[in-house]
């Protein structure tokens, strides 16, 4: 159900992970201001790398911006040593993606790609956060998933305004 055995609470104490409305209650290991600052910097840097089409992603690590169906991404990057029931579910991650990287926001950022998987006649240049296939299937990449999860944690911690 996407819940870990032990989480770090906002005050630094440890508690059992539990199902709840907040991602932070399910799986959070960040302790102290330095960890939260590091997460904020990671999200800003990764989003900036996608938005700016930086070579570190587009040429050196293109697999991080390959658009795929969400279950494929989650399966590819899941910790195979843990039971699959412990992982975040696609519907939970999709809700975070829709909140933090809606289609409208990605279009505004010029990071929305239509027909990237089954309709592209030639490889597309640049990095995108999300898109749709010719069949209308929504596709994302691990960079967008990582940023959405990080932003959700930052919102829940009060370090980022909702709807930023």
Coordinates of C-alpha atoms in Angstrom, one line a residue:
X1 CA 0.0 0.0 0.0
X2 CA 3.0 2.3 -0.4
X3 CA 3.7 2.5 3.4
X4 CA 7.1 2.0 5.0
X5 CA 7.6 0.6 8.5
X6 CA 9.2 3.7 10.0
X7 CA 9.1 7.4 9.0
X8 CA 10.7 10.5 10.4
X9 CA 8.1 13.0 11.6
X10 CA 8.3 16.7 11.3
X11 CA 9.8 17.1 14.8
X12 CA 12.5 14.5 14.0
X13 CA 11.0 11.7 16.0
X14 CA 10.3 8.3 14.4
X15 CA 6.9 6.7 14.1
X16 CA 5.3 3.9 12.1
X17 CA 4.3 4.7 8.6
X18 CA 0.6 4.7 8.0
X19 CA -1.9 5.1 5.3
X20 CA -3.2 8.6 5.2
X21 CA -3.9 11.5 3.0
X22 CA -0.3 12.7 3.2
X23 CA 2.7 11.2 1.4
X24 CA 4.8 12.3 4.4
X25 CA 2.9 10.0 6.7
X26 CA 3.5 7.0 4.4
X27 CA 7.2 7.3 3.5
X28 CA 9.5 10.1 4.7
X29 CA 13.1 9.7 5.8
X30 CA 14.1 13.4 5.7
X31 CA 15.6 14.7 9.0
X32 CA 16.4 18.3 9.7
X33 CA 16.5 21.5 7.7
X34 CA 19.5 20.4 5.7
X35 CA 17.7 17.4 4.3
X36 CA 14.6 19.5 3.3
X37 CA 16.9 22.1 1.8
X38 CA 18.6 19.4 -0.2
X39 CA 15.3 18.0 -1.5
X40 CA 14.2 21.5 -2.5
X41 CA 17.4 22.1 -4.4
X42 CA 17.2 18.6 -6.0
X43 CA 13.7 19.3 -7.3
X44 CA 14.6 22.8 -8.6
X45 CA 17.8 21.5 -10.3
X46 CA 16.1 18.5 -11.9
X47 CA 13.1 20.6 -13.1
X48 CA 15.5 23.2 -14.4
X49 CA 17.6 20.6 -16.3
X50 CA 14.4 19.4 -18.1
X51 CA 13.1 22.9 -18.8
X52 CA 16.4 24.1 -20.1
X53 CA 17.0 20.9 -22.1
X54 CA 20.4 20.5 -20.5
X55 CA 22.8 18.1 -22.1
X56 CA 23.2 16.1 -18.9
X57 CA 19.7 14.8 -19.5
X58 CA 19.2 15.0 -23.3
X59 CA 22.5 13.5 -24.4
X60 CA 24.2 11.9 -21.4
X61 CA 21.2 10.4 -19.6
X62 CA 18.3 10.4 -22.1
X63 CA 16.6 7.4 -20.4
X64 CA 15.7 9.8 -17.5
X65 CA 13.5 11.9 -19.9
X66 CA 12.1 9.0 -22.0
X67 CA 8.4 9.3 -22.0
X68 CA 6.6 6.1 -20.9
X69 CA 3.4 4.9 -19.4
X70 CA 3.4 5.5 -15.6
X71 CA 3.2 1.8 -14.6
X72 CA 6.3 1.1 -16.7
X73 CA 8.3 3.8 -15.0
X74 CA 7.3 2.7 -11.5
X75 CA 8.2 -0.9 -12.4
X76 CA 11.5 0.1 -13.8
X77 CA 12.6 2.1 -10.8
X78 CA 11.0 0.1 -8.0
X79 CA 13.2 -1.4 -5.4
X80 CA 13.0 -5.1 -6.4
X81 CA 14.1 -6.3 -3.0
X82 CA 10.8 -5.1 -1.5
X83 CA 7.4 -6.4 -2.1
X84 CA 5.5 -4.6 -4.8
X85 CA 2.7 -3.9 -2.3
X86 CA 5.1 -1.5 -0.5
X87 CA 5.5 0.7 -3.5
X88 CA 3.5 3.8 -4.3
X89 CA 0.7 3.0 -6.6
X90 CA 0.3 4.5 -10.1
X91 CA -2.9 6.3 -9.1
X92 CA -1.1 8.0 -6.2
X93 CA 1.8 9.1 -8.3
X94 CA -0.6 10.2 -11.1
X95 CA -2.4 12.5 -8.7
X96 CA 0.9 14.1 -7.7
X97 CA 1.8 14.5 -11.4
X98 CA -1.6 16.0 -12.2
X99 CA -1.2 18.5 -9.3
X100 CA 2.4 19.6 -9.8
X101 CA 2.8 19.0 -13.6
X102 CA -0.6 19.3 -15.1
X103 CA -0.9 19.2 -18.9
X104 CA -1.6 22.9 -18.9
X105 CA 1.5 23.7 -16.8
X106 CA 3.7 21.5 -19.0
X107 CA 2.3 23.2 -22.2
X108 CA 3.1 26.6 -20.6
X109 CA 6.6 25.4 -19.9
X110 CA 6.8 24.0 -23.5
X111 CA 7.5 20.6 -21.9
X112 CA 4.4 18.7 -23.2
X113 CA 4.9 16.4 -26.1
X114 CA 2.1 15.0 -28.2
X115 CA 2.6 11.5 -29.8
X116 CA 6.1 10.9 -28.4
X117 CA 5.8 7.1 -28.3
X118 CA 3.7 5.6 -31.0
X119 CA 3.3 8.5 -33.4
X120 CA 6.8 10.0 -33.7
X121 CA 8.2 9.7 -37.2
X122 CA 11.7 10.7 -36.0
X123 CA 13.3 11.0 -32.6
X124 CA 12.3 14.2 -30.8
X125 CA 14.9 16.6 -29.6
X126 CA 14.7 18.0 -26.1
X127 CA 13.2 16.9 -22.8
X128 CA 9.6 16.8 -21.9
X129 CA 7.8 16.3 -18.5
X130 CA 4.7 14.6 -19.9
X131 CA 2.8 14.0 -23.1
X132 CA 0.2 11.9 -24.8
X133 CA 0.5 9.1 -27.3
X134 CA -1.4 9.0 -30.6
X135 CA -3.8 6.6 -28.8
X136 CA -4.4 9.2 -26.1
X137 CA -2.4 7.5 -23.4
X138 CA -0.7 9.8 -20.9
X139 CA 3.1 9.3 -20.7
X140 CA 5.6 10.7 -18.2
X141 CA 9.3 10.2 -17.3
X142 CA 11.2 9.5 -14.1
X143 CA 12.4 13.1 -13.9
X144 CA 8.8 14.3 -13.7
X145 CA 7.9 11.6 -11.2
X146 CA 10.8 12.5 -9.0
X147 CA 10.0 16.2 -9.1
X148 CA 6.3 15.6 -8.4
X149 CA 7.0 13.4 -5.4
X150 CA 9.6 15.8 -4.1
X151 CA 7.3 18.8 -4.5
X152 CA 4.5 16.9 -2.8
X153 CA 6.7 16.3 0.2
X154 CA 7.8 20.0 0.3
X155 CA 4.1 21.1 0.1
X156 CA 3.2 18.8 3.0
X157 CA 6.1 20.1 5.0
X158 CA 5.0 23.7 4.4
X159 CA 8.2 24.6 2.4
X160 CA 6.4 25.1 -0.9
X161 CA 3.1 26.7 -1.5
X162 CA 0.4 24.4 -2.9
X163 CA -0.3 25.1 -6.6
X164 CA 3.1 26.9 -7.0

